[in-house]
Amino acid sequence: MAENYRIPLHFKTGCYGLGELKDSGGECIEFTVCPCDMMMYNVPASGCRVELYELSCDTFESQLKVTYDENGDIRFAELHDGEEIRLLYINLPDEETAEAEVLDFAEQTAEILSAELISRHEKAARLFVEYHRDMWTDFAVKIGTTEEMQAAVDSIPEEKRTERLAEYVKNNSGDYPNAKRIPWDTYTFSIMIMCSPSGTGQKLTDTAIETVINGIRRMAEPALEKTEDYRFIAEEYD
């Protein structure tokens, strides 16, 4: 049987567990937690319905933490499991607030991905940035080495191998090892977009993608050892 939890939009400044929050009868977010480890709620700012999966309904009550800002407005709701924190909701009541939060997330993401790329100490023949706009916005980076490029070309059957096809394969991220793919935090970003005001999601997603790409160009690319035919390729995939 599903359980419903009413979380006040306004409360005393601070961070509280579920048992510390009292339903005063004012504005609330109603979280519905289902036995199938699924949770649903409607975003106050947009009415967007958020559905989250792989949540333990048995631990929801003990893990939920809700933070209120200095004005008593809800800031965010999270699940805390030891050091692991999972965002459930973030208050982005207007476009200005949402854009500031998304830009901050994107800038931090660019720093994290750049540091990881640099730490791998690979000589890059290609540096790929791949992304996909959807309800869950996917984004990742990947270095392609000369050896991986040659392996990709060699995988083309000899009777079908042409100069044009070989060039396509060299520049196609999907033909390089997927295990080397470094993703961003798709989950957190997607929650932010779903919690943004109605009609702003596409613009905010585009802003975030552009910010991360430019950040990687600025921070990671100059620090990499590169081949003479090195290329930076940022493309959206289907």
Short mmCIF file of C-alpha atoms in Angstrom, two decimals:
data_model
loop_
_atom_site.label_atom_id
_atom_site.label_comp_id
_atom_site.label_asym_id
_atom_site.label_seq_id
_atom_site.Cartn_x
_atom_site.Cartn_y
_atom_site.Cartn_z
CA MET A 1 0.00 0.00 0.00
CA ALA A 2 1.30 3.45 -0.93
CA GLU A 3 2.19 5.89 1.85
CA ASN A 4 1.66 9.64 1.53
CA TYR A 5 3.91 12.16 3.30
CA ARG A 6 3.14 15.88 3.46
CA ILE A 7 6.28 18.04 3.59
CA PRO A 8 5.67 21.72 4.49
CA LEU A 9 6.89 24.31 1.99
CA HIS A 10 7.53 26.67 4.91
CA PHE A 11 9.06 25.78 8.29
CA LYS A 12 11.71 26.93 10.71
CA THR A 13 15.20 27.53 9.33
CA GLY A 14 17.33 24.39 9.55
CA CYS A 15 17.53 20.75 8.49
CA TYR A 16 14.95 18.27 9.78
CA GLY A 17 14.08 14.62 9.65
CA LEU A 18 10.56 13.56 8.81
CA GLY A 19 9.60 13.04 12.46
CA GLU A 20 10.57 16.63 13.29
CA LEU A 21 8.30 18.17 10.67
CA LYS A 22 4.76 18.97 11.66
CA ASP A 23 2.01 19.33 9.08
CA SER A 24 0.61 22.74 9.95
CA GLY A 25 -2.05 22.53 7.27
CA GLY A 26 -0.33 25.09 5.04
CA GLU A 27 1.25 24.58 1.63
CA CYS A 28 2.92 21.19 1.28
CA ILE A 29 4.52 18.84 -1.18
CA GLU A 30 2.89 15.43 -1.00
CA PHE A 31 5.34 12.60 -1.55
CA THR A 32 3.72 9.26 -2.44
CA VAL A 33 5.98 6.29 -1.72
CA CYS A 34 4.90 2.99 -3.25
CA PRO A 35 5.79 -0.57 -2.19
CA CYS A 36 7.41 -1.10 -5.61
CA ASP A 37 10.22 1.28 -4.51
CA MET A 38 8.83 4.18 -6.52
CA MET A 39 8.11 7.71 -5.34
CA MET A 40 6.00 10.46 -6.91
CA TYR A 41 5.28 14.13 -6.25
CA ASN A 42 4.13 17.25 -8.09
CA VAL A 43 6.50 20.24 -8.27
CA PRO A 44 4.79 23.32 -6.77
CA ALA A 45 6.36 25.79 -9.22
CA SER A 46 5.38 23.96 -12.42
CA GLY A 47 2.96 21.17 -11.56
CA CYS A 48 5.40 18.75 -13.19
CA ARG A 49 4.96 15.20 -11.94
CA VAL A 50 8.22 13.63 -10.83
CA GLU A 51 8.54 9.84 -10.66
CA LEU A 52 11.64 8.36 -9.04
CA TYR A 53 12.53 4.69 -8.98
CA GLU A 54 14.81 2.34 -7.04
CA LEU A 55 13.92 3.98 -3.72
CA SER A 56 13.51 1.83 -0.65
CA CYS A 57 10.07 2.52 0.82
CA ASP A 58 11.26 0.84 4.05
CA THR A 59 13.98 3.44 4.69
CA PHE A 60 12.30 6.58 3.30
CA GLU A 61 11.08 7.79 6.69
CA SER A 62 14.43 7.35 8.43
CA GLN A 63 16.58 8.73 5.60
CA LEU A 64 14.57 11.81 4.58
CA LYS A 65 16.13 15.20 5.44
CA VAL A 66 14.47 18.49 4.52
CA THR A 67 16.35 21.82 4.62
CA TYR A 68 14.76 25.26 5.01
CA ASP A 69 16.52 28.55 4.26
CA GLU A 70 16.81 31.69 6.38
CA ASN A 71 13.31 32.76 5.31
CA GLY A 72 11.79 29.44 6.28
CA ASP A 73 11.24 28.41 2.65
CA ILE A 74 11.99 24.82 1.69
CA ARG A 75 15.43 24.55 0.05
CA PHE A 76 15.62 20.86 -0.80
CA ALA A 77 14.63 17.37 0.28
CA GLU A 78 17.19 14.56 0.25
CA LEU A 79 17.68 10.95 1.27
CA HIS A 80 20.75 10.45 3.48
CA ASP A 81 22.24 6.96 3.56
CA GLY A 82 25.56 7.31 5.38
CA GLU A 83 27.77 9.44 3.14
CA GLU A 84 25.51 8.89 0.13
CA ILE A 85 23.01 11.71 -0.47
CA ARG A 86 20.25 11.49 -3.07
CA LEU A 87 18.36 14.60 -4.11
CA LEU A 88 14.58 14.24 -4.22
CA TYR A 89 13.45 17.85 -4.66
CA ILE A 90 15.00 21.30 -4.95
CA ASN A 91 13.07 24.56 -4.69
CA LEU A 92 13.58 26.58 -7.90
CA PRO A 93 10.61 28.96 -7.78
CA ASP A 94 11.62 31.27 -10.64
CA GLU A 95 13.77 31.28 -13.76
CA GLU A 96 16.51 33.41 -12.21
CA THR A 97 16.98 31.01 -9.28
CA ALA A 98 16.85 27.99 -11.54
CA GLU A 99 19.44 29.42 -13.94
CA ALA A 100 21.82 30.26 -11.10
CA GLU A 101 21.57 26.75 -9.66
CA VAL A 102 21.98 25.07 -13.05
CA LEU A 103 25.01 27.21 -13.92
CA ASP A 104 26.63 26.39 -10.58
CA PHE A 105 26.00 22.68 -11.14
CA ALA A 106 27.37 22.85 -14.69
CA GLU A 107 30.53 24.70 -13.64
CA GLN A 108 31.21 22.20 -10.86
CA THR A 109 30.57 19.35 -13.31
CA ALA A 110 33.07 20.78 -15.80
CA GLU A 111 35.70 20.92 -13.05
CA ILE A 112 35.02 17.34 -11.95
CA LEU A 113 35.05 15.89 -15.48
CA SER A 114 38.16 17.88 -16.44
CA ALA A 115 40.07 16.69 -13.38
CA GLU A 116 39.14 13.08 -14.15
CA LEU A 117 40.21 13.38 -17.80
CA ILE A 118 43.56 14.90 -16.83
CA SER A 119 44.19 12.28 -14.14
CA ARG A 120 44.02 9.44 -16.68
CA HIS A 121 47.29 10.55 -18.35
CA GLU A 122 46.24 9.33 -21.80
CA LYS A 123 47.54 10.71 -25.07
CA ALA A 124 44.40 11.88 -26.82
CA ALA A 125 43.71 11.41 -30.49
CA ARG A 126 40.12 12.43 -29.87
CA LEU A 127 38.34 14.08 -26.96
CA PHE A 128 34.64 13.33 -27.15
CA VAL A 129 31.80 15.12 -25.43
CA GLU A 130 28.53 13.30 -26.01
CA TYR A 131 25.09 14.30 -24.78
CA HIS A 132 21.41 13.53 -25.19
CA ARG A 133 18.45 15.73 -24.24
CA ASP A 134 15.60 13.80 -22.67
CA MET A 135 13.67 13.70 -19.41
CA TRP A 136 16.93 12.30 -17.98
CA THR A 137 19.60 14.41 -19.67
CA ASP A 138 22.64 12.24 -20.39
CA PHE A 139 26.14 13.70 -20.74
CA ALA A 140 29.61 12.17 -20.77
CA VAL A 141 33.21 12.68 -21.89
CA LYS A 142 35.68 10.19 -23.28
CA ILE A 143 39.28 10.19 -24.50
CA GLY A 144 40.07 8.17 -27.59
CA THR A 145 43.68 7.06 -28.04
CA THR A 146 45.50 6.27 -31.29
CA GLU A 147 45.37 2.55 -30.47
CA GLU A 148 41.62 2.66 -29.90
CA MET A 149 41.15 4.60 -33.09
CA GLN A 150 43.06 1.97 -35.06
CA ALA A 151 41.09 -0.83 -33.40
CA ALA A 152 37.85 0.89 -34.40
CA VAL A 153 38.98 1.18 -38.03
CA ASP A 154 40.22 -2.44 -38.04
CA SER A 155 36.79 -3.59 -36.85
CA ILE A 156 35.30 -2.54 -40.20
CA PRO A 157 35.15 -5.57 -42.53
CA GLU A 158 37.85 -5.13 -45.16
CA GLU A 159 35.41 -5.46 -48.05
CA LYS A 160 33.34 -2.54 -46.65
CA ARG A 161 36.22 -0.33 -45.55
CA THR A 162 36.40 2.96 -47.41
CA GLU A 163 38.27 6.15 -46.63
CA ARG A 164 34.99 7.91 -45.87
CA LEU A 165 33.75 5.17 -43.52
CA ALA A 166 37.12 4.95 -41.77
CA GLU A 167 37.06 8.71 -41.17
CA TYR A 168 33.54 8.46 -39.78
CA VAL A 169 34.55 5.73 -37.36
CA LYS A 170 37.60 7.69 -36.20
CA ASN A 171 35.34 10.59 -35.23
CA ASN A 172 32.45 8.60 -33.75
CA SER A 173 32.46 8.26 -29.96
CA GLY A 174 30.33 5.11 -30.10
CA ASP A 175 33.15 3.22 -31.83
CA TYR A 176 35.48 3.72 -28.86
CA PRO A 177 35.37 1.68 -25.59
CA ASN A 178 32.24 2.55 -23.63
CA ALA A 179 33.96 1.48 -20.40
CA LYS A 180 36.07 4.65 -20.60
CA ARG A 181 33.01 6.88 -20.65
CA ILE A 182 32.99 9.45 -17.78
CA PRO A 183 29.39 10.52 -17.11
CA TRP A 184 28.05 13.52 -15.23
CA ASP A 185 25.47 13.26 -12.47
CA THR A 186 22.50 12.67 -14.76
CA TYR A 187 20.16 12.01 -11.85
CA THR A 188 20.76 15.25 -9.92
CA PHE A 189 20.68 17.42 -13.02
CA SER A 190 17.44 15.87 -14.23
CA ILE A 191 15.78 16.50 -10.85
CA MET A 192 16.87 20.15 -11.11
CA ILE A 193 15.33 20.47 -14.57
CA MET A 194 12.07 18.81 -13.49
CA CYS A 195 11.87 21.16 -10.50
CA SER A 196 12.40 24.27 -12.63
CA PRO A 197 9.54 26.58 -13.66
CA SER A 198 7.37 25.41 -16.53
CA GLY A 199 8.79 26.18 -19.97
CA THR A 200 12.39 26.71 -18.84
CA GLY A 201 13.73 23.14 -19.04
CA GLN A 202 15.04 23.18 -22.63
CA LYS A 203 16.78 26.53 -22.21
CA LEU A 204 18.38 25.48 -18.91
CA THR A 205 19.50 22.15 -20.37
CA ASP A 206 21.12 23.90 -23.33
CA THR A 207 22.83 26.36 -20.97
CA ALA A 208 24.22 23.54 -18.84
CA ILE A 209 25.51 21.56 -21.83
CA GLU A 210 27.20 24.64 -23.32
CA THR A 211 28.75 25.55 -19.95
CA VAL A 212 30.19 22.07 -19.44
CA ILE A 213 31.55 21.87 -22.99
CA ASN A 214 33.22 25.28 -22.70
CA GLY A 215 34.59 24.36 -19.27
CA ILE A 216 36.18 21.18 -20.59
CA ARG A 217 37.70 23.12 -23.49
CA ARG A 218 39.11 25.62 -21.01
CA MET A 219 40.28 23.31 -18.23
CA ALA A 220 40.91 19.83 -19.62
CA GLU A 221 41.91 20.26 -23.26
CA PRO A 222 45.03 22.42 -22.72
CA ALA A 223 46.35 19.99 -20.08
CA LEU A 224 46.09 16.85 -22.22
CA GLU A 225 48.90 15.32 -24.23
CA LYS A 226 47.59 15.20 -27.78
CA THR A 227 48.46 13.56 -31.11
CA GLU A 228 49.14 15.64 -34.22
CA ASP A 229 45.71 14.76 -35.65
CA TYR A 230 43.89 15.41 -32.35
CA ARG A 231 40.29 16.63 -32.56
CA PHE A 232 37.75 17.84 -30.01
CA ILE A 233 34.28 16.53 -30.92
CA ALA A 234 31.11 17.57 -29.09
CA GLU A 235 27.98 15.97 -30.52
CA GLU A 236 24.46 15.01 -29.54
CA TYR A 237 23.56 11.35 -30.04
CA ASP A 238 20.16 9.75 -30.61
#
